Each structure stands twice: as C-alpha cells, then as structure tokens.
Coordinates of C-alpha atoms in Angstrom, one line a residue:
M82 CA 10.5 18.1 -32.3
D83 CA 12.2 21.4 -32.9
D84 CA 9.4 22.4 -35.3
L85 CA 6.6 21.9 -32.7
P86 CA 5.3 25.1 -31.1
V87 CA 6.7 25.6 -27.6
H88 CA 3.3 25.7 -26.0
L89 CA 2.5 22.3 -27.4
I90 CA 5.8 20.8 -26.1
L91 CA 5.1 22.3 -22.7
E92 CA 1.6 20.9 -22.7
I93 CA 3.0 17.4 -23.4
L94 CA 5.6 17.7 -20.7
A95 CA 3.1 18.9 -18.1
S96 CA 0.4 16.3 -19.0
G97 CA 1.1 14.3 -15.9
R98 CA 2.2 11.2 -17.8
L99 CA 5.9 11.7 -17.2
S100 CA 7.8 11.1 -14.0
A101 CA 10.6 13.4 -12.7
A102 CA 13.1 10.9 -14.0
D103 CA 11.5 11.1 -17.5
L104 CA 11.8 14.8 -17.5
V105 CA 15.5 14.7 -16.5
C106 CA 16.1 12.2 -19.4
L107 CA 14.4 14.5 -21.9
E108 CA 16.4 17.5 -20.6
L109 CA 19.7 15.6 -21.1
T110 CA 18.9 14.3 -24.6
S111 CA 17.6 17.4 -26.5
R112 CA 18.3 21.1 -26.7
T113 CA 14.6 21.6 -27.2
F114 CA 13.9 20.6 -23.6
C115 CA 17.0 22.1 -21.9
S116 CA 16.4 25.6 -23.3
C117 CA 14.0 28.2 -21.8
H118 CA 13.3 29.6 -25.2
G119 CA 13.5 33.1 -23.7
L120 CA 10.1 32.6 -22.1
F121 CA 11.0 32.7 -18.4
P122 CA 14.8 33.4 -18.0
Q123 CA 14.4 34.8 -14.5
K124 CA 12.7 31.9 -12.8
F125 CA 13.1 28.6 -14.8
R126 CA 16.2 27.2 -16.4
S127 CA 14.4 25.2 -19.1
L128 CA 11.1 24.0 -20.5
V129 CA 11.5 20.8 -18.4
D130 CA 12.1 22.9 -15.3
F131 CA 8.9 24.9 -15.9
A132 CA 7.0 21.6 -16.6
A133 CA 8.2 20.2 -13.3
F134 CA 7.0 23.3 -11.6
M135 CA 3.6 23.0 -13.2
L136 CA 3.4 19.3 -12.2
C137 CA 4.2 20.2 -8.6
E138 CA 1.5 22.9 -8.6
S139 CA -1.1 20.3 -9.7
N140 CA 0.1 17.6 -7.2
P141 CA -2.6 17.0 -4.5
M142 CA 0.0 16.8 -1.8
Y143 CA 1.7 20.0 -2.8
V144 CA -1.7 21.8 -3.2
S145 CA -2.6 20.9 0.4
M146 CA 0.7 22.4 1.8
R147 CA 0.8 25.9 3.2
D148 CA 3.1 28.4 1.5
R149 CA 5.8 28.1 4.2
A150 CA 5.8 24.3 3.9
R151 CA 6.1 24.6 0.1
D152 CA 9.1 27.0 0.4
E153 CA 10.8 24.8 2.9
L154 CA 10.4 21.7 0.7
F155 CA 11.7 23.6 -2.4
N156 CA 14.8 24.7 -0.4
R157 CA 15.3 21.2 1.0
C158 CA 15.4 20.1 -2.7
G159 CA 18.2 22.6 -3.5
G160 CA 15.9 25.0 -5.3
N161 CA 15.3 22.3 -8.0
W162 CA 11.8 21.7 -9.2
K163 CA 12.6 18.3 -10.7
L164 CA 13.9 17.1 -7.3
T165 CA 10.8 18.6 -5.7
L166 CA 8.6 16.7 -8.1
R167 CA 10.6 13.5 -7.5
F168 CA 9.9 13.8 -3.8
L169 CA 6.2 14.3 -4.2
Q170 CA 5.9 11.4 -6.7
S171 CA 8.0 9.1 -4.6
V172 CA 5.9 9.7 -1.5
E173 CA 2.7 9.2 -3.4
Q174 CA 4.0 5.9 -4.8
S175 CA 5.4 4.6 -1.4
T176 CA 2.0 3.3 -0.3
D177 CA 0.6 2.6 -3.8
M178 CA 2.0 1.0 -7.0
V179 CA 5.5 2.0 -7.9
Q180 CA 6.6 2.5 -11.5
T181 CA 9.5 0.2 -12.3
S182 CA 11.2 -0.5 -15.7
A183 CA 9.3 -3.8 -15.6
G184 CA 5.9 -2.2 -14.9
K185 CA 4.0 -1.2 -11.9
M186 CA 4.4 -3.1 -8.6
Q187 CA 3.6 -3.1 -4.9
I188 CA 4.9 -5.2 -2.1
K189 CA 3.3 -5.8 1.3
C190 CA 4.5 -8.1 4.0
G191 CA 2.2 -9.7 6.5
R192 CA 3.3 -11.4 9.7
Y193 CA 4.4 -14.7 8.0
H194 CA 3.5 -14.1 4.4
T195 CA 4.1 -11.7 1.5
L196 CA 1.7 -10.1 -1.1
L197 CA 2.8 -8.6 -4.4
I198 CA 0.9 -6.8 -7.1
N199 CA 2.1 -6.3 -10.6
D200 CA 0.6 -5.5 -14.0
L201 CA -0.4 -9.2 -14.4
G202 CA -2.2 -9.7 -11.1
V203 CA -1.8 -10.3 -7.3
Y204 CA 0.5 -13.0 -5.9
S205 CA 1.1 -14.4 -2.4
C206 CA 3.6 -16.7 -0.7
G207 CA 4.3 -17.9 2.9
S208 CA 2.0 -19.3 5.6
S209 CA -1.7 -19.4 4.7
L210 CA -3.0 -19.0 8.3
C211 CA -6.8 -18.9 8.1
G212 CA -6.8 -18.5 4.4
V213 CA -4.8 -15.2 4.4
L214 CA -3.0 -16.1 1.1
G215 CA -6.3 -16.3 -0.7
H216 CA -5.7 -19.7 -2.4
G217 CA -8.4 -21.8 -0.9
S218 CA -8.8 -24.0 2.1
E219 CA -6.6 -26.7 0.8
T220 CA -3.5 -24.4 0.8
K221 CA -1.6 -24.4 4.0
Q222 CA 1.6 -22.8 2.7
C223 CA 3.0 -21.5 -0.6
A224 CA 6.8 -21.9 -1.1
A225 CA 6.7 -19.6 -4.2
F226 CA 4.6 -16.7 -5.3
R227 CA 1.3 -18.0 -6.7
Q228 CA -1.3 -15.8 -8.4
I229 CA -4.5 -15.2 -6.4
S230 CA -7.9 -15.8 -8.2
F231 CA -10.7 -13.3 -7.6
P232 CA -14.4 -14.0 -8.1
C233 CA -14.5 -11.6 -11.1
P234 CA -11.9 -9.9 -13.3
V235 CA -10.3 -7.1 -11.3
Q236 CA -7.2 -4.9 -11.4
V237 CA -5.9 -4.6 -7.9
I238 CA -4.1 -1.3 -7.1
Q239 CA -3.5 -1.5 -3.4
V240 CA -3.2 -4.2 -0.8
S241 CA -2.7 -4.5 3.0
A242 CA -1.6 -7.5 5.0
S243 CA -2.0 -8.3 8.7
R244 CA -1.3 -11.5 10.7
N245 CA -4.4 -13.4 9.6
H246 CA -6.3 -11.4 7.1
A247 CA -5.7 -9.4 3.9
A248 CA -7.6 -6.6 2.0
F249 CA -7.4 -5.6 -1.7
V250 CA -8.5 -2.4 -3.4
A251 CA -9.5 -2.7 -7.1
Q252 CA -9.2 0.0 -9.7
S253 CA -13.0 0.2 -9.6
G254 CA -12.8 1.1 -5.9
E255 CA -14.3 -2.2 -4.8
V256 CA -12.7 -3.9 -1.8
F257 CA -12.1 -7.7 -1.4
T258 CA -10.9 -9.4 1.8
C259 CA -9.9 -12.9 2.9
G260 CA -8.6 -14.6 6.0
D261 CA -9.9 -15.1 9.5
N262 CA -13.2 -13.2 10.0
S263 CA -14.0 -14.4 13.5
S264 CA -13.3 -10.9 14.7
F265 CA -15.4 -9.4 11.9
C266 CA -12.2 -7.8 10.5
C267 CA -13.0 -9.0 6.9
G268 CA -16.3 -7.1 6.9
H269 CA -18.5 -10.1 5.9
K270 CA -21.6 -11.2 7.7
D271 CA -20.3 -14.8 7.7
F272 CA -17.9 -14.8 10.6
G273 CA -18.3 -18.5 11.5
R274 CA -15.4 -19.6 9.3
P275 CA -12.4 -18.3 7.6
I276 CA -12.7 -16.6 4.2
F277 CA -10.3 -18.7 2.1
R278 CA -10.6 -16.7 -1.2
P279 CA -10.9 -13.0 -1.8
K280 CA -14.6 -12.0 -1.3
L281 CA -16.2 -8.7 -2.2
V282 CA -17.1 -6.5 0.8
E283 CA -20.8 -6.1 0.1
A284 CA -21.3 -3.3 2.7
L285 CA -19.0 -1.0 0.7
K286 CA -20.8 -1.5 -2.7
G287 CA -21.2 1.9 -4.3
I288 CA -18.6 3.4 -1.9
P289 CA -15.3 3.5 -4.0
C290 CA -12.2 3.1 -1.8
K291 CA -8.6 4.0 -2.5
Q292 CA -6.7 2.5 0.5
V293 CA -7.1 -0.2 3.1
A294 CA -5.1 -0.8 6.3
T295 CA -5.3 -4.0 8.2
G296 CA -4.7 -4.2 12.0
L297 CA -4.5 -7.3 14.1
S298 CA -8.3 -7.9 14.3
F299 CA -9.8 -4.9 12.5
T300 CA -9.6 -3.1 9.2
M301 CA -9.7 0.5 8.0
F302 CA -11.1 1.6 4.6
L303 CA -10.3 5.0 3.1
T304 CA -12.8 6.2 0.4
R305 CA -12.0 8.3 -2.6
H306 CA -14.0 11.1 -1.0
G307 CA -11.7 11.1 2.1
H308 CA -14.0 9.3 4.5
V309 CA -12.9 6.4 6.8
Y310 CA -14.8 3.2 7.5
T311 CA -13.8 0.7 10.1
C312 CA -14.9 -2.8 11.1
G313 CA -13.7 -5.6 13.5
L314 CA -12.9 -5.8 17.1
N315 CA -13.0 -2.6 19.1
N316 CA -11.9 -3.5 22.6
H317 CA -9.4 -0.6 22.7
G318 CA -11.4 1.9 20.7
Q319 CA -9.3 1.3 17.5
L320 CA -12.4 1.6 15.3
G321 CA -12.7 5.3 16.4
H322 CA -16.5 5.5 17.0
G323 CA -16.3 6.7 20.6
D324 CA -17.1 3.3 22.2
T325 CA -15.8 -0.2 22.5
Q326 CA -18.5 -1.9 20.6
D327 CA -17.4 -4.3 17.8
R328 CA -18.5 -3.6 14.2
P329 CA -19.3 -6.7 12.1
S330 CA -19.4 -4.6 8.9
P331 CA -17.7 -1.4 7.8
Q332 CA -19.2 1.7 9.4
K333 CA -18.3 5.3 8.6
L334 CA -16.2 7.1 11.1
E335 CA -18.5 10.0 11.7
L336 CA -16.2 11.7 14.2
L337 CA -13.6 12.3 11.4
Q338 CA -16.2 13.5 8.9
H339 CA -16.2 17.0 10.3
V340 CA -12.4 17.6 10.0
A341 CA -10.4 17.9 6.7
S342 CA -10.6 15.1 4.2
I343 CA -8.5 12.0 5.1
V344 CA -5.7 11.2 2.6
H345 CA -3.8 8.4 4.3
I346 CA -4.4 5.7 7.0
A347 CA -2.3 3.2 8.9
A348 CA -3.3 0.4 11.4
G349 CA -1.2 -1.0 14.2
P350 CA -2.2 -4.1 16.1
S351 CA -4.8 -2.2 18.2
F352 CA -4.4 1.4 17.2
S353 CA -5.2 3.6 14.2
L354 CA -3.6 6.6 12.5
A355 CA -5.2 8.9 10.0
V356 CA -3.7 11.9 8.1
T357 CA -5.8 14.7 6.9
H358 CA -5.5 16.8 3.7
D359 CA -4.1 19.7 5.7
G360 CA -1.3 17.5 7.3
T361 CA -2.9 16.9 10.7
L362 CA -2.3 13.4 12.2
F363 CA -5.2 11.8 14.2
S364 CA -4.7 8.7 16.4
F365 CA -7.0 6.5 18.3
G366 CA -7.2 3.1 20.0
S367 CA -4.8 1.5 22.4
G368 CA -2.4 3.9 24.1
T369 CA 0.0 1.1 25.2
N370 CA 3.7 2.0 24.6
F371 CA 2.7 5.6 23.8
C372 CA 1.9 4.6 20.2
L373 CA -0.8 7.3 20.0
G374 CA 1.8 10.1 20.5
H375 CA -0.3 12.0 23.0
G376 CA 2.2 11.7 25.9
E377 CA 0.3 9.1 27.9
Q378 CA -0.8 5.5 27.6
H379 CA -4.6 6.0 27.9
N380 CA -6.8 4.5 25.2
E381 CA -8.5 6.9 22.9
L382 CA -12.0 5.8 21.8
Q383 CA -12.3 8.6 19.2
P384 CA -9.8 10.3 17.0
H385 CA -7.6 13.0 18.6
A386 CA -5.1 15.2 16.8
V387 CA -1.4 14.7 17.8
Q388 CA -0.8 18.1 19.3
S389 CA 3.0 18.2 19.1
F390 CA 2.8 18.3 15.3
K391 CA 0.1 21.0 15.3
R392 CA 2.0 23.2 17.8
K393 CA 5.1 23.1 15.6
D394 CA 3.1 23.5 12.4
I395 CA 4.5 20.3 10.9
H396 CA 2.6 19.0 7.9
I397 CA 2.5 15.1 8.0
V398 CA 2.1 13.3 4.7
R399 CA 2.5 9.6 5.6
V400 CA 2.6 7.4 8.6
S401 CA 3.5 3.8 9.5
A402 CA 2.3 1.8 12.5
G403 CA 4.6 -0.8 14.0
D404 CA 3.7 -3.3 16.7
E405 CA 4.9 -1.1 19.5
H406 CA 5.9 2.2 17.8
A407 CA 4.9 4.6 15.0
V408 CA 6.8 6.7 12.4
A409 CA 5.7 9.7 10.5
L410 CA 7.0 11.5 7.4
D411 CA 6.5 15.2 7.0
S412 CA 6.3 17.4 4.0
N413 CA 9.9 18.3 4.2
G414 CA 11.1 14.7 4.0
L415 CA 11.9 14.6 7.7
V416 CA 11.2 11.6 9.9
H417 CA 9.6 11.5 13.4
T418 CA 9.3 8.5 15.7
W419 CA 7.5 7.7 19.0
G420 CA 6.5 4.8 21.1
K421 CA 8.5 1.9 22.6
G422 CA 12.2 2.4 22.1
Y423 CA 13.3 -1.2 22.8
C424 CA 16.2 -2.4 20.6
G425 CA 16.6 1.1 19.1
A426 CA 13.4 0.9 17.0
L427 CA 13.0 4.7 17.3
G428 CA 16.5 5.5 16.0
H429 CA 17.5 8.0 18.6
G430 CA 20.7 6.2 19.8
D431 CA 19.0 4.7 22.9
E432 CA 16.2 2.4 23.9
I433 CA 14.2 5.0 25.8
D434 CA 10.4 5.2 25.0
K435 CA 9.3 8.5 23.4
T436 CA 5.9 9.6 24.6
T437 CA 5.4 12.1 21.8
P438 CA 6.8 12.4 18.3
Q439 CA 10.5 13.2 18.2
L440 CA 12.5 14.4 15.1
L441 CA 15.1 11.9 13.9
N442 CA 18.0 14.3 13.8
S443 CA 20.5 11.8 12.3
L444 CA 18.5 11.8 9.0
K445 CA 17.9 15.6 8.8
N446 CA 20.3 15.9 5.9
R447 CA 18.4 13.2 3.9
L448 CA 15.2 13.5 2.0
A449 CA 13.0 10.6 3.2
V450 CA 10.2 9.4 0.9
Q451 CA 8.8 6.4 2.7
V452 CA 8.8 5.2 6.4
C453 CA 8.1 1.6 7.4
A454 CA 7.6 0.5 11.0
S455 CA 7.4 -3.2 12.0
K456 CA 8.2 -5.3 15.0
R457 CA 11.0 -3.6 16.9
K458 CA 12.5 -2.2 13.7
T459 CA 12.1 0.7 11.2
F460 CA 13.1 1.4 7.7
V461 CA 13.4 4.8 6.0
L462 CA 13.7 5.0 2.2
V463 CA 15.3 8.2 0.9
D464 CA 15.0 9.9 -2.5
D465 CA 18.2 8.5 -4.0
G466 CA 16.9 4.9 -3.6
S467 CA 18.9 4.1 -0.4
V468 CA 17.4 2.4 2.6
Y469 CA 18.2 3.1 6.2
G470 CA 17.4 0.6 8.9
F471 CA 17.5 0.6 12.7
G472 CA 16.2 -1.5 15.6
W473 CA 16.4 -5.3 16.2
T474 CA 18.3 -7.4 13.7
G475 CA 16.4 -10.6 14.6
F476 CA 16.6 -13.3 11.9
G477 CA 18.5 -10.9 9.7
S478 CA 15.3 -9.0 8.8
L479 CA 17.0 -5.6 9.3
G480 CA 19.3 -6.3 6.4
F481 CA 22.8 -6.2 8.0
P482 CA 24.5 -9.5 7.2
D483 CA 27.6 -8.4 9.2
M484 CA 25.7 -8.3 12.4
G485 CA 24.4 -11.0 14.7
V486 CA 20.8 -12.3 14.4
S487 CA 19.8 -10.6 17.7
D488 CA 21.9 -7.4 17.8
K489 CA 20.6 -3.9 18.0
V490 CA 21.1 -0.9 15.7
L491 CA 20.3 2.2 17.7
R492 CA 20.7 4.8 15.0
P493 CA 19.8 4.8 11.3
R494 CA 22.4 2.9 9.2
V495 CA 22.3 2.6 5.5
L496 CA 21.8 -0.9 4.1
D497 CA 25.0 -1.5 2.2
S498 CA 23.6 -4.9 1.1
L499 CA 21.3 -2.9 -1.2
R500 CA 23.8 -0.4 -2.5
H501 CA 23.8 -1.8 -6.0
H502 CA 20.0 -1.3 -6.3
H503 CA 17.8 1.7 -6.5
I504 CA 14.9 0.9 -4.1
L505 CA 11.4 2.2 -4.7
Q506 CA 9.5 0.5 -1.9
V507 CA 10.1 -1.4 1.3
S508 CA 7.8 -3.6 3.5
S509 CA 8.5 -5.6 6.6
G510 CA 6.7 -8.4 8.4
L511 CA 7.5 -9.9 11.7
Y512 CA 10.9 -11.4 10.8
H513 CA 11.2 -10.8 7.1
T514 CA 11.6 -7.8 4.7
V515 CA 11.0 -7.3 1.0
V516 CA 12.0 -4.4 -1.3
I517 CA 11.1 -3.5 -4.8
T518 CA 13.9 -2.2 -7.1
S519 CA 13.7 0.3 -10.0
Q520 CA 14.2 -2.7 -12.3
G521 CA 11.1 -4.4 -11.0
R522 CA 12.9 -7.0 -8.9
A523 CA 11.7 -8.2 -5.5
L524 CA 14.5 -8.8 -3.0
G525 CA 13.9 -10.4 0.4
F526 CA 15.9 -11.0 3.5
G527 CA 15.3 -12.4 7.0
D528 CA 13.3 -15.4 8.1
N529 CA 12.0 -17.9 5.5
E530 CA 10.9 -20.7 7.7
R531 CA 7.3 -20.4 6.4
A532 CA 8.4 -19.6 2.9
Q533 CA 7.5 -15.9 3.3
L534 CA 10.4 -15.0 1.1
G535 CA 9.2 -17.3 -1.7
H536 CA 11.9 -20.0 -1.5
D537 CA 11.4 -23.6 -0.4
T538 CA 15.1 -24.6 0.1
I539 CA 16.4 -22.1 2.6
R540 CA 15.3 -21.2 6.1
G541 CA 16.7 -17.7 6.1
C542 CA 18.4 -15.0 4.0
L543 CA 21.0 -12.8 5.5
E544 CA 21.8 -11.3 2.1
P545 CA 19.0 -9.8 -0.1
T546 CA 17.8 -12.7 -2.3
E547 CA 15.6 -12.3 -5.4
I548 CA 12.1 -13.7 -5.2
F549 CA 10.8 -15.0 -8.5
M550 CA 7.3 -15.6 -9.9
D551 CA 6.5 -17.8 -12.9
E552 CA 6.4 -14.8 -15.2
T553 CA 9.7 -13.3 -13.9
R554 CA 11.4 -16.7 -13.9
K555 CA 10.8 -16.9 -17.6
Q556 CA 12.0 -13.3 -18.1
Y557 CA 15.3 -13.8 -16.4
S558 CA 16.0 -17.4 -17.6

C-alpha cells in the first residue's frame, strides 16, 4: 500500500464505497492513511480526513444545504469531517437499507405486523389483515418471519407498512403493493377484493420510484426524478390535488411539480408530508391535532410550506408522521415536534399541543440521525447508536421495562435496555417496536398478541427480544 501513488489511494478512499466507520478503521490501522503526506497540512489532518471531506462534498444532502447550514453542521460535528460524513450517511440510511455486519437490512412496523428486508429477500410476521403480509388468502397470521414471494424476481430496497396495506420499491424502481384495496390505496383497478400477494402497480410502469409512504387509506409514491404520485381516499385532501376527489390509481401531484425536487415523503393516517431538495417542508391533508404545523386545524387540500421553518431558515432533511403528531429532523441533527402532546409524545415535558413545530431543547446536545413517530410515542436515534424515547409506555412498546405499561415519559429518555447494542434503525407500530443493530440483529419489544414480534409463545416483551428468521436461526444456532 505504501508504494501506491497518493492520488490513487485518495481515489479509492473517495470512491463512495466506504462508510465513515470504514475510513476510521483505515486511519487507525495504517500510517499511509493517517498521514497528510504534506499535501494539505493546513486544512486536513490525513488522507482519510480529506477523503471524508470529498465524500461530504458529493453527498446529495450536503450539496443541497446552504453554506451557513454546512458550516453549522460541521461545527456541530466538532470540526470533524468523518463525523460529518457519518451523520450524512446515517440520515440517508435511516429511511432506506442500513449496512450491518450481516448485510443490508430495513425494518418497518405496521399497525399489527412487521416487515423486514435483507439481502436474501422480504419477510413479514404478525396479523395478515386483508392480506397485508403478502402470503396469500389462506394466511391469517404469521408467528415467525416468513419470506414473501413476488410475481417475478425482484430485489426490494424500500418498504412501507400501514394498518391494512403495504408497498414495496424494487431496485428497478417498480412498485408492488398488497392488502386492502377497497379505498384504492394499493393503486390497482381491482378494488373489489383484497390483494393477498404483492402485485405490480401497472400505472407506474416506466416511472421508477425510490420511496413509498403508506397512510391509513392512501399511498404516496416518490419517483427518482423527485415527483410525487398519490392514490386512495382523499376525504381530507391528503392526496394533495386541491380537491377531495378519490384517486383509484397513482396520479402525479402537479401542485408540487413547480417547487424544488422532492427528496423525502411521509404519510400519517390522513395527512401527508413532503421534504424538498432545498429543505422546505410541505404538508397537506387533515389538520386535526395541528399535525400540519400551520398553527391551525384546518384541512389543506394542496401542499403548503410550513412557514415556521422557512422563517427561521431551518433546512429539514427527514420527517416522520405519527397518528396524532409529527417529528422533523433538520440538517444540524436537531429535532422538532408538533401536534397532539398527549402522554408527552412531543417530548417537551408536558402534554400541551404544539400548533407549530417546536425545537426539542433537551436533545440539543445530541446529533440525531433518525426520528420515528407513532401512536402517542416518539423515538429519536442519535449518531452514537443510542435511542431516546418519550410518550406513552403502553404495552411496553416505548422500551422502558422499569415503568408501568401505561405510564408517560414526558421528556426524551435514553433506552438503557438497548445500551449494549449500536442501533442503526428503529420503527414502531401501534403497540410494538423493532430496531436493527449494527450486527444485523432485529430486536423487538412491546405487544406480541398478534405475533408482530415474530414469536408464538409470548404475548408481550418488556425487554428487547431477538426476532429470528429461518436463515438467522441457522446462523446463530
């Protein structure tokens, strides 16, 4: 390695195939990587440091940030380019596949079921209400993760789960859906019966997607070109077309086409959130519980920017829509919450509703990389792999085994039950929660009455309990 030209080593380091953790390991194991070779002694400490800077400069999220936001993030990361890169990569992975030592994985909790993707395929467990598990009409419940069969060989890269339907994005950009289509939310013309196995959404053929978000009775589709399509019920304007007319198949949201490209979407029960390339958050649909963040409870039939973020020049990168509240993550790793404050779901130390987004001051000293809102509870994943939770502890789904099953946590509290694990991703359903560790293990806690935690012998888990699949069972046996 010492004999290789420096420019070639740098080209390898900045190729985009290495994570921030990989770069740190290289820096610790070889003098070649930890030296600056006299090339840039004033600005970068090593080749690895310069490579991390180059990777940040090419990161889409970083590119979209204004100069002031970039400087603030760099300072929040202690002036360390490797930590800055770790933040950017962690945020990107939080809604996609995360890289674990056992391969790539993603977890997504529906209301009473759980979906998981790994390098081998897509799996589901729990209640198969209206075919949401994708295993056919004969399956009513799966007590353990079972692999889902697709009509053709596909590699699924992203999944979304709601109460009674699910959507899957393939590497090719094709989208498959299954579950209850009586509200048109699956995007198929056949809405007279449930879709019991994943079925290709024909209306999106030739329109490659990169993300899906499932609401209660509607679905959002985000294309690779930054356009949003929606279908399903539209009684509150959640489809964003300026009316309350239902859409039986995905239709492009023209009202967002004239703003900056959309990079992230989230769906609540009857409201929608969309983040643009320049960090603006748009919301539309039901204004109940102030979930739209506009300061009032009026429905919005078309997308409107959340003005409090624009006024403060806050660049939003990710959002999560709960049943009655919403959470946003900004480009500095800070967390903002709004909506119904019942049981402390907003984390501000009280149960007061917040009509517009409010900064979560108690986490200002932590660098958040993922936010997850669910029914009366919220999780925040920070860059060191710790998870904070707040809200209602119902059925143990908040992850605090020392508390009662119907207590309240009014401020963010670290989940000590996960302290021996480095968490990469968290997802929460109605009364259960599942996390993915850096070792590629799935740990679940909360209600298991419908086998949504992948076990058939217990009704609930107060302590994080490992969920196995056939392949992982062999691996750990």
